[in-house]
XYZ file of C-alpha atoms in Angstrom:
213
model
C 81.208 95.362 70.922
C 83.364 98.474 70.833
C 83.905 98.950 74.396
C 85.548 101.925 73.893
C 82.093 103.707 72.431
C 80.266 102.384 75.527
C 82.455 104.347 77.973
C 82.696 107.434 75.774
C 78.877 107.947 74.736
C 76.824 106.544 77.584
C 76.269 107.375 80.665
C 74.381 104.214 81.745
C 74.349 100.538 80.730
C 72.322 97.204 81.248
C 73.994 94.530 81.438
C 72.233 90.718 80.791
C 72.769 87.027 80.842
C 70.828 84.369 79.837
C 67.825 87.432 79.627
C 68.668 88.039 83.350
C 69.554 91.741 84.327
C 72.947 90.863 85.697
C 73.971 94.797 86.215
C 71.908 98.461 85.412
C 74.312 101.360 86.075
C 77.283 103.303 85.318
C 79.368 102.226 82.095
C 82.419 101.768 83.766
C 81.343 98.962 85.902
C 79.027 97.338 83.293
C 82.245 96.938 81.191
C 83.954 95.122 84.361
C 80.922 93.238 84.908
C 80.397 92.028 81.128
C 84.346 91.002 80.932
C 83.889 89.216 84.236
C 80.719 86.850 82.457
C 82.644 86.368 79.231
C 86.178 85.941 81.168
C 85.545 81.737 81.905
C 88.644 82.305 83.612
C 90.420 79.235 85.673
C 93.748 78.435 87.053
C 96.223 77.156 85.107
C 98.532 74.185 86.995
C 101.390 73.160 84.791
C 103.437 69.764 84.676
C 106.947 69.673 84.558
C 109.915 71.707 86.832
C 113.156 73.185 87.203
C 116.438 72.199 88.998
C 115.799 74.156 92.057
C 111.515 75.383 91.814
C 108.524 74.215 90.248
C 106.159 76.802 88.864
C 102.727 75.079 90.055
C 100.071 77.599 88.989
C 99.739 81.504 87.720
C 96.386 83.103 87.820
C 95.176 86.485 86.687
C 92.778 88.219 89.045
C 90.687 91.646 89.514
C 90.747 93.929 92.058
C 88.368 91.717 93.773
C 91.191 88.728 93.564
C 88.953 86.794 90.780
C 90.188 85.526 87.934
C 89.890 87.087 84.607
C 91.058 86.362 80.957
C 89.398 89.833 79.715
C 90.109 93.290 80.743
C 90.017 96.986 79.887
C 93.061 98.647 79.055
C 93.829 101.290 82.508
C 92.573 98.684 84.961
C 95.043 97.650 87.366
C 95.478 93.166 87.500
C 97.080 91.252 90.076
C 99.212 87.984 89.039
C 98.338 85.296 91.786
C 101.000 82.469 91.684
C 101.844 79.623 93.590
C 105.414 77.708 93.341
C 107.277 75.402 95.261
C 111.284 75.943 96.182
C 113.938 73.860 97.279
C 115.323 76.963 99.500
C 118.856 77.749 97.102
C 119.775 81.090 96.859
C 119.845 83.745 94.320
C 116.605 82.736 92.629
C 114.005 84.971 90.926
C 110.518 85.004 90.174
C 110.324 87.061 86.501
C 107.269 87.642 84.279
C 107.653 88.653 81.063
C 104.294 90.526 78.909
C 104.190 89.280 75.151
C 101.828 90.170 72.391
C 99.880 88.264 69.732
C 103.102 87.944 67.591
C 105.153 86.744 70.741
C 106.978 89.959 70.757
C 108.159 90.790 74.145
C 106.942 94.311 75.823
C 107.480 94.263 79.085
C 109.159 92.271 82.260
C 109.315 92.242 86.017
C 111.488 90.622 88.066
C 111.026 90.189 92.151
C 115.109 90.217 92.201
C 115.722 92.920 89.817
C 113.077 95.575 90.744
C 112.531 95.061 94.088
C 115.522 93.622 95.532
C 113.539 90.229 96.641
C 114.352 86.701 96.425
C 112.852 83.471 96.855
C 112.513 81.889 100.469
C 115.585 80.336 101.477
C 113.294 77.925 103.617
C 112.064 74.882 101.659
C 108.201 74.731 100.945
C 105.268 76.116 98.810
C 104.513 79.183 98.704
C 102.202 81.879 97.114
C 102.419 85.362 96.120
C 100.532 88.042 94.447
C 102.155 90.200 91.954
C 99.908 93.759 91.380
C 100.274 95.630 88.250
C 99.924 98.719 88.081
C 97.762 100.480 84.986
C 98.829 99.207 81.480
C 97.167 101.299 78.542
C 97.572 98.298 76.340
C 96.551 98.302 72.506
C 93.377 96.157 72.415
C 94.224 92.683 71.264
C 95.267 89.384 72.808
C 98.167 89.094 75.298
C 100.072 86.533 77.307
C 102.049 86.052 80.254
C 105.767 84.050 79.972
C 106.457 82.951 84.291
C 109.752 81.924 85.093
C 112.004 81.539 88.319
C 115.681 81.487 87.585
C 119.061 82.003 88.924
C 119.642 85.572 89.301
C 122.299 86.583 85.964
C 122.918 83.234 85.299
C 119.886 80.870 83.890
C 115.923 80.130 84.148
C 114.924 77.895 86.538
C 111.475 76.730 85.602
C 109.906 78.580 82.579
C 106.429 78.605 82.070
C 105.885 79.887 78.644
C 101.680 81.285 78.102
C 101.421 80.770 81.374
C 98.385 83.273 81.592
C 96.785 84.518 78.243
C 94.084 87.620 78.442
C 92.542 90.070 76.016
C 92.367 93.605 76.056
C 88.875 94.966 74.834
C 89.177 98.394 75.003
C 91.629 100.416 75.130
C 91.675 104.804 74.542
C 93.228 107.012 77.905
C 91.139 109.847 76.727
C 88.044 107.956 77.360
C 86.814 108.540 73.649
C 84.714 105.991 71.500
C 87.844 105.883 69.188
C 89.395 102.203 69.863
C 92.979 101.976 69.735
C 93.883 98.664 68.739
C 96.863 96.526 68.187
C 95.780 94.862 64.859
C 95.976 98.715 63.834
C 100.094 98.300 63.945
C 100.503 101.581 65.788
C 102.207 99.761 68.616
C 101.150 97.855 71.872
C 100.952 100.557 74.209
C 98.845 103.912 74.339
C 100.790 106.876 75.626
C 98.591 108.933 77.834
C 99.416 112.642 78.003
C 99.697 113.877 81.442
C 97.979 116.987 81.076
C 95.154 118.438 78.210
C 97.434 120.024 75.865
C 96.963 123.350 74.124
C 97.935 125.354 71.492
C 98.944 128.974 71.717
C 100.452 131.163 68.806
C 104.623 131.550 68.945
C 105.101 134.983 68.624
C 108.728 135.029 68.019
C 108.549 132.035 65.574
C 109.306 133.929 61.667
C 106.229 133.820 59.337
C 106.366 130.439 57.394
C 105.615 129.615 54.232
C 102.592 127.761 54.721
C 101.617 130.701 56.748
C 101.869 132.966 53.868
C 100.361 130.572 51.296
C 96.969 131.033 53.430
C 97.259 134.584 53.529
């Protein structure tokens, strides 16, 4: 299914499962409704620690706080994790966005980008990281979550920690689908405004200009 085409050349959409009418309405939230049935989504607990913090589980949820493993590219995703701390300070909680090929795109960092640190009191505790709009290529992605001493070392790293897929992605909200298999990069850049394009008076005649003369 080229979600993509859905958005940009229909103006309503049925949505079924199992021959059951699950949603009949605009294509926007058909598309969030249809990734939400194929998603299977669950939380992910992983074994093992560091030194000072043990990374105990990293979800992906909606707007709605569910979890998801498929999205639409433009569609803002929260990162629900829960990890336990000895209370030492200077530690971290970084995620870092990879792509099919393991390349690295993107990171955040509680410490670095918003001046936060773990609880210096001993215990479990949970957080929920949003993320703001990501025009991603479609394709598959995955989520690296690591605590760590701040400019010195990782704590507990949690490689895949989350994996999701992208199935449509185009900012214009045209049927084209831009996709990472394409190799034009991982990221769409949406223009800010429509662009136009107006004769330059002052520019000198070219020669192209004169060839179609």
């Amino acid at each position: 299914h080229n979600m993509a085409a859905v958005m940009s050349l229909t103006n309503r959409c049925v949505v079924l499962a199992g021959g059951v009418v699950q949603y009949d309405g605009l294509p926007e939230e058909a598309i969030e409704q249809y990734t939400r049935l194929g998603s299977g989504a669950s939380t992910a607990a992983f074994r093992g620690r560091g030194r000072h913090t043990r990374i105990v589980s990293a979800t992906l949820v909606d707007h709605t706080g569910k979890p998801v493993t498929n999205c639409v590219a433009g569609v803002p995703l929260a990162l629900d994790v829960v990890l336990e701390t000895d209370g030492s300070s200077g530690l971290s909680l970084d995620v870092f966005l990879a792509d099919a090929a393991r390349r690295k795109l993107a990171m955040a960092s509680t410490a670095h980008f918003n001046g936060l640190l773990l609880p210096s009191k001993p215990g479990t505790y949970r957080t929920v990281l949003d993320i703001g709009p990501l025009w991603l290529a479609t394709g598959s992605y995955s989520l690296d979550v690591t605590t760590g001493v701040v400019n010195l070392r990782w704590d507990h790293f949690v490689e895949d920690a989350v994996t999701f897929d992208v199935v449509a992605s185009n900012p214009g909200g045209f049927a084209w689908d831009f996709k990472w298999s394409l190799n034009y990069g991982a990221f769409a850049l949406p223009l800010m405004r429509h662009p136009t394009f107006v004769p330059d008076a002052d520019a000198p005649a070219t020669e192209l200009a004169a060839a179609d003369r």
